GROMACS .gro file of C-alpha atoms in nm:
model
  466
    1MET     CA    1  -2.354   3.966   2.021
    2LYS     CA    2  -2.723   4.003   1.935
    3ASN     CA    3  -2.645   3.948   1.564
    4LEU     CA    4  -2.437   3.639   1.645
    5ASN     CA    5  -2.728   3.488   1.845
    6GLN     CA    6  -2.968   3.548   1.557
    7ILE     CA    7  -2.730   3.378   1.314
    8PHE     CA    8  -2.691   3.077   1.552
    9ILE     CA    9  -3.068   3.036   1.584
   10LEU     CA   10  -3.108   3.057   1.205
   11LEU     CA   11  -2.846   2.784   1.157
   12LEU     CA   12  -3.027   2.556   1.405
   13LEU     CA   13  -3.354   2.604   1.217
   14LEU     CA   14  -3.188   2.521   0.887
   15LEU     CA   15  -3.023   2.207   1.026
   16ASN     CA   16  -3.348   2.087   1.179
   17ALA     CA   17  -3.523   2.130   0.843
   18CYS     CA   18  -3.271   1.894   0.682
   19VAL     CA   19  -3.330   1.604   0.924
   20ALA     CA   20  -3.512   1.308   0.763
   21HIS     CA   21  -3.833   1.195   0.933
   22ASP     CA   22  -3.953   0.844   0.846
   23ASP     CA   23  -4.130   0.840   0.508
   24PHE     CA   24  -4.072   1.206   0.435
   25ASP     CA   25  -3.727   1.136   0.293
   26LEU     CA   26  -3.879   0.933   0.009
   27PRO     CA   27  -3.827   1.065  -0.342
   28GLU     CA   28  -4.117   1.235  -0.511
   29THR     CA   29  -4.170   0.932  -0.732
   30VAL     CA   30  -4.281   0.724  -0.432
   31HIS     CA   31  -4.624   0.786  -0.279
   32LEU     CA   32  -4.655   0.806   0.096
   33SER     CA   33  -4.865   0.605   0.338
   34ASP     CA   34  -5.195   0.793   0.316
   35VAL     CA   35  -5.351   0.659  -0.004
   36ASP     CA   36  -5.696   0.785  -0.098
   37LEU     CA   37  -5.772   0.510  -0.349
   38GLU     CA   38  -6.020   0.226  -0.356
   39PRO     CA   39  -5.955  -0.097  -0.550
   40ASN     CA   40  -6.208  -0.164  -0.824
   41SER     CA   41  -6.055  -0.493  -0.942
   42ASP     CA   42  -5.806  -0.756  -0.831
   43LEU     CA   43  -5.488  -0.915  -0.962
   44ASN     CA   44  -5.668  -1.235  -1.061
   45ALA     CA   45  -5.896  -1.036  -1.292
   46VAL     CA   46  -5.600  -0.858  -1.450
   47LEU     CA   47  -5.422  -1.188  -1.510
   48GLY     CA   48  -5.747  -1.334  -1.642
   49LEU     CA   49  -5.739  -1.078  -1.923
   50PHE     CA   50  -5.377  -1.171  -1.993
   51TYR     CA   51  -5.443  -1.546  -2.004
   52GLN     CA   52  -5.728  -1.499  -2.251
   53ASP     CA   53  -5.459  -1.437  -2.512
   54PRO     CA   54  -5.109  -1.460  -2.363
   55ASP     CA   55  -4.947  -1.406  -2.703
   56GLU     CA   56  -5.084  -1.051  -2.720
   57ILE     CA   57  -4.988  -0.740  -2.523
   58ILE     CA   58  -5.280  -0.568  -2.351
   59THR     CA   59  -5.269  -0.193  -2.286
   60PHE     CA   60  -5.506  -0.070  -2.016
   61GLN     CA   61  -5.719   0.241  -2.067
   62GLY     CA   62  -5.894   0.391  -1.767
   63ASP     CA   63  -5.836   0.353  -1.395
   64LEU     CA   64  -5.812  -0.012  -1.301
   65ILE     CA   65  -5.688  -0.045  -0.944
   66PHE     CA   66  -5.599  -0.354  -0.742
   67GLU     CA   67  -5.404  -0.428  -0.426
   68ALA     CA   68  -5.095  -0.648  -0.407
   69TYR     CA   69  -4.809  -0.736  -0.173
   70VAL     CA   70  -4.438  -0.714  -0.250
   71VAL     CA   71  -4.258  -1.052  -0.241
   72SER     CA   72  -3.924  -0.962  -0.404
   73SER     CA   73  -3.631  -0.760  -0.279
   74ASP     CA   74  -3.334  -0.616  -0.466
   75GLU     CA   75  -3.141  -0.554  -0.143
   76ALA     CA   76  -2.907  -0.849  -0.209
   77GLY     CA   77  -2.884  -0.781  -0.583
   78ASN     CA   78  -3.064  -1.092  -0.706
   79PHE     CA   79  -3.353  -0.890  -0.851
   80TYR     CA   80  -3.284  -0.590  -1.072
   81LYS     CA   81  -3.561  -0.345  -1.162
   82GLU     CA   82  -3.814  -0.629  -1.131
   83LEU     CA   83  -4.074  -0.587  -0.857
   84ILE     CA   84  -4.268  -0.908  -0.790
   85VAL     CA   85  -4.609  -0.879  -0.626
   86GLN     CA   86  -4.883  -1.126  -0.535
   87ASP     CA   87  -5.251  -1.082  -0.452
   88LYS     CA   88  -5.251  -1.195  -0.086
   89PRO     CA   89  -4.995  -1.234   0.192
   90GLU     CA   90  -5.113  -1.593   0.256
   91ASN     CA   91  -5.249  -1.857   0.018
   92PRO     CA   92  -5.189  -1.635  -0.288
   93THR     CA   93  -5.352  -1.721  -0.619
   94ALA     CA   94  -5.195  -1.465  -0.855
   95GLY     CA   95  -4.855  -1.302  -0.902
   96LEU     CA   96  -4.711  -1.038  -1.134
   97ASN     CA   97  -4.371  -0.911  -1.245
   98ILE     CA   98  -4.358  -0.529  -1.263
   99ARG     CA   99  -4.070  -0.366  -1.451
  100ILE     CA  100  -3.967  -0.039  -1.288
  101ASN     CA  101  -3.672   0.187  -1.364
  102MET     CA  102  -3.567   0.223  -1.001
  103ASN     CA  103  -3.252   0.107  -0.826
  104SER     CA  104  -3.269  -0.005  -0.461
  105TYR     CA  105  -3.647  -0.020  -0.474
  106SER     CA  106  -3.658  -0.232  -0.157
  107GLN     CA  107  -3.599   0.087   0.046
  108PHE     CA  108  -3.947   0.198  -0.053
  109TYR     CA  109  -4.128  -0.116  -0.174
  110ASP     CA  110  -4.004  -0.346   0.100
  111PHE     CA  111  -4.091  -0.714   0.138
  112GLY     CA  112  -4.452  -0.754   0.251
  113ARG     CA  113  -4.547  -0.393   0.171
  114LYS     CA  114  -4.908  -0.357   0.057
  115LEU     CA  115  -4.941  -0.155  -0.264
  116LEU     CA  116  -5.231  -0.017  -0.459
  117ILE     CA  117  -5.158  -0.042  -0.830
  118ASN     CA  118  -5.329   0.158  -1.104
  119VAL     CA  119  -5.259   0.005  -1.445
  120ASN     CA  120  -5.408   0.293  -1.647
  121GLY     CA  121  -5.174   0.347  -1.943
  122LEU     CA  122  -4.958   0.042  -1.864
  123SER     CA  123  -4.938  -0.282  -2.060
  124ILE     CA  124  -4.918  -0.649  -1.967
  125GLY     CA  125  -4.758  -0.923  -2.177
  126GLU     CA  126  -4.544  -1.232  -2.151
  127MET     CA  127  -4.176  -1.155  -2.106
  128ASN     CA  128  -3.927  -1.439  -2.045
  129GLY     CA  129  -4.221  -1.671  -1.993
  130VAL     CA  130  -4.403  -1.483  -1.715
  131PRO     CA  131  -4.681  -1.220  -1.711
  132THR     CA  132  -4.514  -0.881  -1.687
  133LEU     CA  133  -4.647  -0.529  -1.635
  134GLY     CA  134  -4.472  -0.221  -1.769
  135VAL     CA  135  -4.458   0.016  -2.064
  136VAL     CA  136  -4.506  -0.128  -2.412
  137ASN     CA  137  -4.243  -0.070  -2.680
  138GLY     CA  138  -4.327  -0.259  -2.996
  139LYS     CA  139  -4.360  -0.620  -2.882
  140GLN     CA  140  -4.165  -0.570  -2.560
  141ILE     CA  141  -4.259  -0.472  -2.206
  142GLU     CA  142  -4.008  -0.223  -2.073
  143ASN     CA  143  -3.947  -0.051  -1.740
  144ILE     CA  144  -4.190   0.211  -1.612
  145PRO     CA  145  -3.985   0.536  -1.612
  146GLN     CA  146  -3.904   0.653  -1.261
  147ALA     CA  147  -4.089   0.981  -1.318
  148LYS     CA  148  -4.407   0.781  -1.394
  149ILE     CA  149  -4.389   0.529  -1.108
  150SER     CA  150  -4.590   0.757  -0.878
  151ASP     CA  151  -4.879   0.749  -1.126
  152HIS     CA  152  -4.916   0.373  -1.087
  153LEU     CA  153  -4.766   0.239  -0.762
  154PHE     CA  154  -4.912   0.366  -0.435
  155ARG     CA  155  -4.737   0.263  -0.116
  156THR     CA  156  -4.963   0.200   0.182
  157GLY     CA  157  -4.862   0.195   0.548
  158ILE     CA  158  -4.925  -0.181   0.578
  159VAL     CA  159  -4.641  -0.433   0.587
  160ALA     CA  160  -4.788  -0.782   0.604
  161GLU     CA  161  -4.625  -1.108   0.709
  162ILE     CA  162  -4.580  -1.309   0.390
  163VAL     CA  163  -4.650  -1.678   0.444
  164PRO     CA  164  -4.482  -1.876   0.164
  165LEU     CA  165  -4.703  -2.106  -0.037
  166GLN     CA  166  -4.586  -2.463   0.020
  167ILE     CA  167  -4.569  -2.657  -0.305
  168GLU     CA  168  -4.372  -2.940  -0.462
  169ALA     CA  169  -4.166  -2.916  -0.779
  170LEU     CA  170  -4.411  -3.157  -0.937
  171GLN     CA  171  -4.675  -2.882  -0.908
  172PHE     CA  172  -4.480  -2.611  -1.091
  173ASN     CA  173  -4.705  -2.453  -1.354
  174ASP     CA  174  -4.795  -2.112  -1.499
  175ARG     CA  175  -5.049  -2.030  -1.228
  176TYR     CA  176  -4.780  -2.037  -0.959
  177GLU     CA  177  -4.548  -1.800  -1.146
  178ASN     CA  178  -4.444  -1.487  -0.955
  179LEU     CA  179  -4.555  -1.632  -0.620
  180PHE     CA  180  -4.343  -1.658  -0.306
  181VAL     CA  181  -4.320  -2.032  -0.246
  182GLU     CA  182  -4.151  -2.279  -0.015
  183LEU     CA  183  -4.014  -2.624  -0.098
  184LYS     CA  184  -3.943  -2.851   0.196
  185ASN     CA  185  -3.692  -3.132   0.245
  186VAL     CA  186  -3.459  -3.049  -0.042
  187GLN     CA  187  -3.083  -3.034  -0.093
  188PHE     CA  188  -2.830  -2.944  -0.361
  189SER     CA  189  -2.710  -3.233  -0.577
  190ASP     CA  190  -2.410  -3.423  -0.444
  191PHE     CA  191  -2.158  -3.299  -0.700
  192LEU     CA  192  -2.238  -2.934  -0.616
  193VAL     CA  193  -2.142  -2.973  -0.249
  194ASP     CA  194  -1.843  -3.206  -0.289
  195PRO     CA  195  -1.605  -3.098  -0.008
  196GLN     CA  196  -1.312  -3.122  -0.251
  197ASN     CA  197  -1.474  -2.890  -0.506
  198PRO     CA  198  -1.778  -2.709  -0.367
  199PHE     CA  199  -1.979  -2.486  -0.597
  200THR     CA  200  -2.080  -2.126  -0.532
  201TYR     CA  201  -2.421  -1.976  -0.606
  202ALA     CA  202  -2.305  -1.803  -0.925
  203ALA     CA  203  -1.929  -1.749  -0.934
  204GLU     CA  204  -1.810  -2.043  -1.144
  205ASP     CA  205  -1.631  -2.000  -1.477
  206VAL     CA  206  -1.938  -2.125  -1.666
  207ASP     CA  207  -2.176  -1.874  -1.504
  208GLU     CA  208  -2.239  -1.598  -1.755
  209PHE     CA  209  -2.554  -1.421  -1.632
  210ASP     CA  210  -2.709  -1.660  -1.381
  211GLY     CA  211  -2.573  -1.955  -1.188
  212GLU     CA  212  -2.814  -2.248  -1.227
  213ARG     CA  213  -2.790  -2.506  -0.950
  214LEU     CA  214  -2.978  -2.836  -0.932
  215LEU     CA  215  -3.171  -2.923  -0.616
  216GLU     CA  216  -3.318  -3.263  -0.542
  217SER     CA  217  -3.588  -3.381  -0.307
  218CYS     CA  218  -3.552  -3.602  -0.003
  219THR     CA  219  -3.914  -3.716  -0.052
  220ALA     CA  220  -3.908  -3.843  -0.414
  221ASP     CA  221  -4.030  -3.513  -0.562
  222PHE     CA  222  -3.881  -3.389  -0.890
  223PRO     CA  223  -3.548  -3.204  -0.902
  224PHE     CA  224  -3.555  -2.832  -0.983
  225ILE     CA  225  -3.323  -2.539  -1.055
  226LEU     CA  226  -3.223  -2.248  -0.831
  227SER     CA  227  -3.103  -1.944  -1.031
  228THR     CA  228  -2.879  -1.673  -0.890
  229SER     CA  229  -2.762  -1.359  -1.066
  230THR     CA  230  -2.388  -1.325  -1.108
  231TYR     CA  231  -2.442  -0.969  -0.978
  232ALA     CA  232  -2.599  -1.087  -0.651
  233ASP     CA  233  -2.410  -0.995  -0.336
  234PHE     CA  234  -2.398  -1.362  -0.238
  235SER     CA  235  -2.297  -1.501  -0.581
  236SER     CA  236  -1.955  -1.612  -0.446
  237PHE     CA  237  -2.096  -1.780  -0.133
  238ARG     CA  238  -2.060  -2.157  -0.121
  239LEU     CA  239  -2.376  -2.360  -0.148
  240PRO     CA  240  -2.496  -2.504   0.185
  241ALA     CA  241  -2.428  -2.876   0.208
  242GLY     CA  242  -2.716  -2.987   0.431
  243SER     CA  243  -3.086  -3.033   0.363
  244GLY     CA  244  -3.397  -2.846   0.464
  245ASP     CA  245  -3.637  -2.581   0.334
  246LEU     CA  246  -3.603  -2.315   0.065
  247GLN     CA  247  -3.814  -2.004  -0.001
  248GLY     CA  248  -3.816  -1.784  -0.309
  249VAL     CA  249  -4.004  -1.655  -0.610
  250LEU     CA  250  -4.110  -1.913  -0.869
  251THR     CA  251  -4.044  -1.789  -1.221
  252ARG     CA  252  -3.892  -1.895  -1.553
  253ASP     CA  253  -3.532  -1.876  -1.664
  254PHE     CA  254  -3.422  -1.597  -1.901
  255TYR     CA  255  -3.469  -1.814  -2.211
  256ASP     CA  256  -3.807  -1.948  -2.091
  257GLU     CA  257  -3.684  -2.308  -2.097
  258PHE     CA  258  -3.765  -2.420  -1.743
  259TYR     CA  259  -3.914  -2.316  -1.410
  260THR     CA  260  -3.670  -2.184  -1.155
  261ILE     CA  261  -3.654  -2.023  -0.811
  262TYR     CA  262  -3.490  -1.689  -0.731
  263LEU     CA  263  -3.393  -1.608  -0.373
  264ASN     CA  264  -3.432  -1.269  -0.210
  265SER     CA  265  -3.143  -1.356   0.020
  266PRO     CA  266  -2.931  -1.660   0.103
  267ASP     CA  267  -3.108  -1.651   0.441
  268ASP     CA  268  -3.412  -1.789   0.258
  269ILE     CA  269  -3.234  -2.126   0.245
  270ARG     CA  270  -3.270  -2.301   0.580
  271PHE     CA  271  -3.069  -2.621   0.551
  272THR     CA  272  -3.049  -2.720   0.917
  273GLU     CA  273  -3.063  -3.098   0.871
  274SER     CA  274  -2.804  -3.351   0.758
  275ARG     CA  275  -2.808  -3.459   0.395
  276CYS     CA  276  -3.052  -3.729   0.292
  277GLU     CA  277  -2.785  -3.944   0.135
  278LYS     CA  278  -2.867  -4.164  -0.162
  279GLN     CA  279  -2.736  -4.516  -0.167
  280THR     CA  280  -2.454  -4.525  -0.420
  281LEU     CA  281  -2.195  -4.768  -0.545
  282ASP     CA  282  -1.878  -4.621  -0.686
  283CYS     CA  283  -1.592  -4.844  -0.802
  284GLY     CA  284  -1.465  -4.552  -1.008
  285LEU     CA  285  -1.385  -4.563  -1.379
  286ALA     CA  286  -1.188  -4.829  -1.562
  287ALA     CA  287  -0.928  -4.763  -1.830
  288ALA     CA  288  -1.102  -4.978  -2.092
  289HIS     CA  289  -1.337  -5.266  -2.156
  290GLY     CA  290  -1.229  -5.627  -2.114
  291SER     CA  291  -1.227  -5.882  -2.395
  292LYS     CA  292  -1.511  -6.099  -2.262
  293ILE     CA  293  -1.865  -5.973  -2.342
  294LEU     CA  294  -2.117  -6.048  -2.065
  295PHE     CA  295  -2.404  -5.844  -2.208
  296SER     CA  296  -2.446  -5.630  -2.520
  297GLU     CA  297  -2.749  -5.445  -2.658
  298ASP     CA  298  -2.781  -5.194  -2.941
  299PHE     CA  299  -3.161  -5.240  -2.980
  300SER     CA  300  -3.125  -5.304  -3.354
  301GLU     CA  301  -3.347  -5.616  -3.331
  302GLN     CA  302  -3.631  -5.431  -3.159
  303THR     CA  303  -3.944  -5.303  -3.337
  304ASN     CA  304  -3.990  -4.928  -3.372
  305ASN     CA  305  -4.252  -4.771  -3.146
  306LYS     CA  306  -4.303  -5.099  -2.960
  307PRO     CA  307  -4.202  -5.178  -2.600
  308ILE     CA  308  -3.851  -5.314  -2.553
  309LYS     CA  309  -3.865  -5.691  -2.501
  310GLY     CA  310  -3.645  -5.996  -2.526
  311SER     CA  311  -3.267  -6.008  -2.472
  312GLY     CA  312  -3.336  -6.058  -2.103
  313TRP     CA  313  -3.472  -5.703  -2.049
  314LYS     CA  314  -3.743  -5.650  -1.789
  315GLN     CA  315  -3.981  -5.352  -1.802
  316ILE     CA  316  -4.087  -5.227  -1.457
  317VAL     CA  317  -4.344  -4.945  -1.458
  318GLN     CA  318  -4.327  -4.809  -1.104
  319GLU     CA  319  -4.562  -4.512  -1.164
  320GLY     CA  320  -4.768  -4.408  -1.465
  321SER     CA  321  -4.823  -4.615  -1.777
  322LYS     CA  322  -4.529  -4.559  -2.014
  323GLU     CA  323  -4.276  -4.830  -2.100
  324TRP     CA  324  -3.943  -4.796  -2.273
  325GLU     CA  325  -3.992  -4.835  -2.649
  326ALA     CA  326  -3.771  -4.880  -2.954
  327PHE     CA  327  -3.724  -4.576  -3.173
  328THR     CA  328  -3.523  -4.475  -3.478
  329ALA     CA  329  -3.440  -4.105  -3.483
  330THR     CA  330  -3.435  -3.913  -3.811
  331GLY     CA  331  -3.297  -3.584  -3.683
  332ALA     CA  332  -2.975  -3.467  -3.523
  333ASN     CA  333  -2.923  -3.777  -3.306
  334ALA     CA  334  -2.996  -4.040  -3.572
  335SER     CA  335  -2.639  -4.160  -3.612
  336LEU     CA  336  -2.669  -4.460  -3.380
  337GLY     CA  337  -2.978  -4.599  -3.553
  338ARG     CA  338  -3.244  -4.768  -3.339
  339SER     CA  339  -3.233  -4.701  -2.966
  340ALA     CA  340  -3.453  -4.728  -2.657
  341ARG     CA  341  -3.640  -4.418  -2.548
  342LEU     CA  342  -3.887  -4.299  -2.287
  343ARG     CA  343  -4.128  -4.018  -2.369
  344PRO     CA  344  -4.421  -3.954  -2.130
  345ALA     CA  345  -4.587  -3.681  -2.343
  346GLY     CA  346  -4.946  -3.772  -2.425
  347SER     CA  347  -4.974  -4.031  -2.150
  348GLY     CA  348  -5.185  -3.813  -1.921
  349ASP     CA  349  -4.974  -3.940  -1.630
  350ARG     CA  350  -4.905  -3.700  -1.346
  351LYS     CA  351  -4.581  -3.888  -1.276
  352THR     CA  352  -4.383  -4.141  -1.478
  353VAL     CA  353  -4.127  -4.370  -1.316
  354SER     CA  354  -4.025  -4.644  -1.557
  355TRP     CA  355  -3.736  -4.892  -1.539
  356LEU     CA  356  -3.551  -5.088  -1.806
  357VAL     CA  357  -3.361  -5.365  -1.625
  358SER     CA  358  -3.087  -5.587  -1.768
  359PRO     CA  359  -3.070  -5.963  -1.724
  360ALA     CA  360  -2.878  -6.091  -1.422
  361ILE     CA  361  -2.498  -6.072  -1.443
  362ASN     CA  362  -2.282  -6.298  -1.225
  363PHE     CA  363  -2.001  -6.091  -1.079
  364ASP     CA  364  -1.851  -6.383  -0.884
  365THR     CA  365  -1.749  -6.586  -1.188
  366ASN     CA  366  -1.576  -6.297  -1.364
  367THR     CA  367  -1.318  -6.028  -1.290
  368GLY     CA  368  -1.269  -5.672  -1.406
  369GLU     CA  369  -1.631  -5.610  -1.507
  370VAL     CA  370  -1.696  -5.281  -1.689
  371LEU     CA  371  -2.023  -5.114  -1.796
  372SER     CA  372  -2.069  -4.852  -2.068
  373PHE     CA  373  -2.368  -4.703  -2.250
  374LYS     CA  374  -2.470  -4.392  -2.440
  375THR     CA  375  -2.753  -4.148  -2.370
  376SER     CA  376  -2.914  -3.859  -2.553
  377THR     CA  377  -3.194  -3.631  -2.440
  378SER     CA  378  -3.393  -3.478  -2.728
  379PHE     CA  379  -3.448  -3.213  -2.456
  380ALA     CA  380  -3.459  -3.358  -2.105
  381ASN     CA  381  -3.655  -3.061  -1.965
  382GLY     CA  382  -3.706  -3.143  -1.595
  383SER     CA  383  -3.703  -3.520  -1.643
  384MET     CA  384  -3.424  -3.739  -1.511
  385LEU     CA  385  -3.247  -4.065  -1.599
  386GLU     CA  386  -3.042  -4.265  -1.349
  387VAL     CA  387  -2.855  -4.596  -1.366
  388LEU     CA  388  -2.864  -4.823  -1.060
  389ILE     CA  389  -2.759  -5.173  -0.959
  390SER     CA  390  -2.908  -5.432  -0.723
  391THR     CA  391  -2.747  -5.752  -0.598
  392ASP     CA  392  -3.038  -5.863  -0.376
  393TRP     CA  393  -3.329  -5.858  -0.619
  394ASP     CA  394  -3.460  -6.205  -0.693
  395GLY     CA  395  -3.588  -6.119  -1.041
  396ASN     CA  396  -3.957  -6.125  -0.943
  397GLU     CA  397  -4.145  -5.804  -1.019
  398GLU     CA  398  -4.355  -5.823  -0.703
  399ASN     CA  399  -4.033  -5.794  -0.498
  400PHE     CA  400  -3.876  -5.523  -0.710
  401LEU     CA  401  -3.929  -5.225  -0.480
  402GLN     CA  402  -3.820  -5.423  -0.175
  403ALA     CA  403  -3.477  -5.473  -0.331
  404ASN     CA  404  -3.180  -5.251  -0.247
  405TRP     CA  405  -3.092  -5.037  -0.552
  406LYS     CA  406  -2.772  -4.831  -0.551
  407MET     CA  407  -2.685  -4.554  -0.795
  408LEU     CA  408  -2.378  -4.606  -1.012
  409SER     CA  409  -2.246  -4.258  -0.938
  410ALA     CA  410  -1.943  -4.284  -1.170
  411ALA     CA  411  -2.162  -4.312  -1.482
  412TYR     CA  412  -2.227  -3.993  -1.678
  413ILE     CA  413  -2.577  -3.947  -1.816
  414ALA     CA  414  -2.674  -3.676  -2.067
  415GLN     CA  415  -2.812  -3.364  -1.900
  416ASN     CA  416  -3.045  -3.089  -2.016
  417SER     CA  417  -2.737  -2.867  -2.058
  418ASP     CA  418  -2.585  -3.111  -2.313
  419PHE     CA  419  -2.666  -3.057  -2.680
  420PHE     CA  420  -2.980  -3.259  -2.753
  421GLY     CA  421  -2.837  -3.401  -3.076
  422ASP     CA  422  -2.529  -3.556  -2.916
  423TRP     CA  423  -2.488  -3.910  -2.790
  424ILE     CA  424  -2.302  -3.888  -2.461
  425SER     CA  425  -2.082  -4.171  -2.336
  426SER     CA  426  -2.118  -4.290  -1.978
  427GLY     CA  427  -1.748  -4.360  -1.958
  428HIS     CA  428  -1.604  -4.700  -1.862
  429VAL     CA  429  -1.786  -4.764  -1.534
  430ASP     CA  430  -1.587  -5.003  -1.316
  431LEU     CA  431  -1.803  -5.278  -1.161
  432SER     CA  432  -1.519  -5.491  -1.026
  433CYS     CA  433  -1.617  -5.416  -0.665
  434VAL     CA  434  -1.963  -5.574  -0.713
  435GLU     CA  435  -2.018  -5.917  -0.562
  436GLY     CA  436  -2.284  -6.175  -0.634
  437LYS     CA  437  -2.551  -6.167  -0.903
  438GLY     CA  438  -2.653  -5.817  -1.010
  439TYR     CA  439  -2.914  -5.641  -1.221
  440ILE     CA  440  -2.849  -5.304  -1.387
  441GLY     CA  441  -3.152  -5.076  -1.407
  442PHE     CA  442  -3.211  -4.755  -1.604
  443ARG     CA  443  -3.475  -4.549  -1.422
  444TYR     CA  444  -3.658  -4.262  -1.593
  445THR     CA  445  -3.850  -4.007  -1.384
  446GLY     CA  446  -4.079  -3.758  -1.556
  447SER     CA  447  -4.438  -3.652  -1.613
  448ASP     CA  448  -4.686  -3.555  -1.883
  449SER     CA  449  -4.673  -3.195  -1.756
  450PRO     CA  450  -4.491  -2.965  -2.003
  451TYR     CA  451  -4.182  -2.900  -1.792
  452TYR     CA  452  -4.115  -3.265  -1.703
  453ASN     CA  453  -4.207  -3.448  -2.024
  454GLY     CA  454  -3.851  -3.466  -2.156
  455ILE     CA  455  -3.724  -3.748  -2.378
  456TYR     CA  456  -3.435  -3.975  -2.285
  457GLU     CA  457  -3.272  -4.220  -2.527
  458LEU     CA  458  -3.043  -4.511  -2.442
  459ASP     CA  459  -2.815  -4.714  -2.668
  460ASP     CA  460  -2.505  -4.933  -2.693
  461VAL     CA  461  -2.527  -5.095  -2.348
  462LEU     CA  462  -2.220  -5.311  -2.295
  463VAL     CA  463  -2.090  -5.512  -1.997
  464THR     CA  464  -1.754  -5.687  -2.029
  465ALA     CA  465  -1.503  -5.873  -1.813
  466ASN     CA  466  -1.137  -5.969  -1.842
   0.00000   0.00000   0.00000
């Protein structure tokens, strides 16, 4: 019996030794809470070295230590071996992407966790358009091996409340990259939340690596893209149909073509309000044009690089300084000859909103009216073109913004995803439900900032009746 008691006690001791206690179940590659390090620099200084020559990769020699706070999480699968940190939990001014060869890092480097980071032996360079820290291999920044993570990332016992930086899409620029931001009063575009065919975050047939979904502002800010990995746990969730606030990490898409937001979780979208509906007019699409021409314009009589004038057109510059001008392309989209285009680059304007408005068309003296036109982008970037109609504008510019303008939602306009060299048809837009005298307006929204300074081109505008 004595021997049996000794064996039982030994088993209890062994079992107790296997019980996990808080941080002591962390792998050896993760440092524990007691960190005997003092920062001798900050993240802004490290990024300052990077921005001196962003085309080069910098390898650090010697102990350079700064503190940072985790603002990404791979718990929902939308981040993979990319740890995003920023310099402060509130009002941050610098952010960094750190490549680490660790799965489920959010168990150890959880959201808000304060880290001390020693970059000795690591390298920083631009990867996919954002400053990235890791191990250099040729001209690439690769993941820090798991066995080396403990030499560079030191986990403190502090978990701070991260207050998202409130910005507008108009403000997106390199200095906000890798920061946890919030955009207020936004919603997904109408076609993405159509009750008859609602989109998911990233589970559509066209989604190869990331699902890219367009959001628009309820306060006249620019539209922007939300990106979701097809491997995210919530990739097959339907997009929320309301409006409200969105929080996430501002970064660039994989091909470094535009700014985008990545969520840590679908809970970071708080759409608790009803949609801010746009005024639209939708008579649908017609089978074909009628035989009677009410208005036709191919811009062939305009002068290259001069503002569009004559033929009844009105130029309304709502914001900025750029007007629609005539242009003859010589590249991929030259087949239609001279066209109208809007290009804000070089204007210095923070925002460009410019209209090209047709002469008045009497919809009461005709039947079966149909509109068509063609558009091309020459890279739209984050700019936008819309076509609208008003039947209560009196033709005087001083009353223009007081008029009621409705979007012709049936018309297709070239998007950034369309090949820039193609001319895209609007389709035969049925206007037979319009009453009275109407003006058709093409409204460009953009900016001289690099992301929003896209080019839109317009040609072959035609309105017919039976």
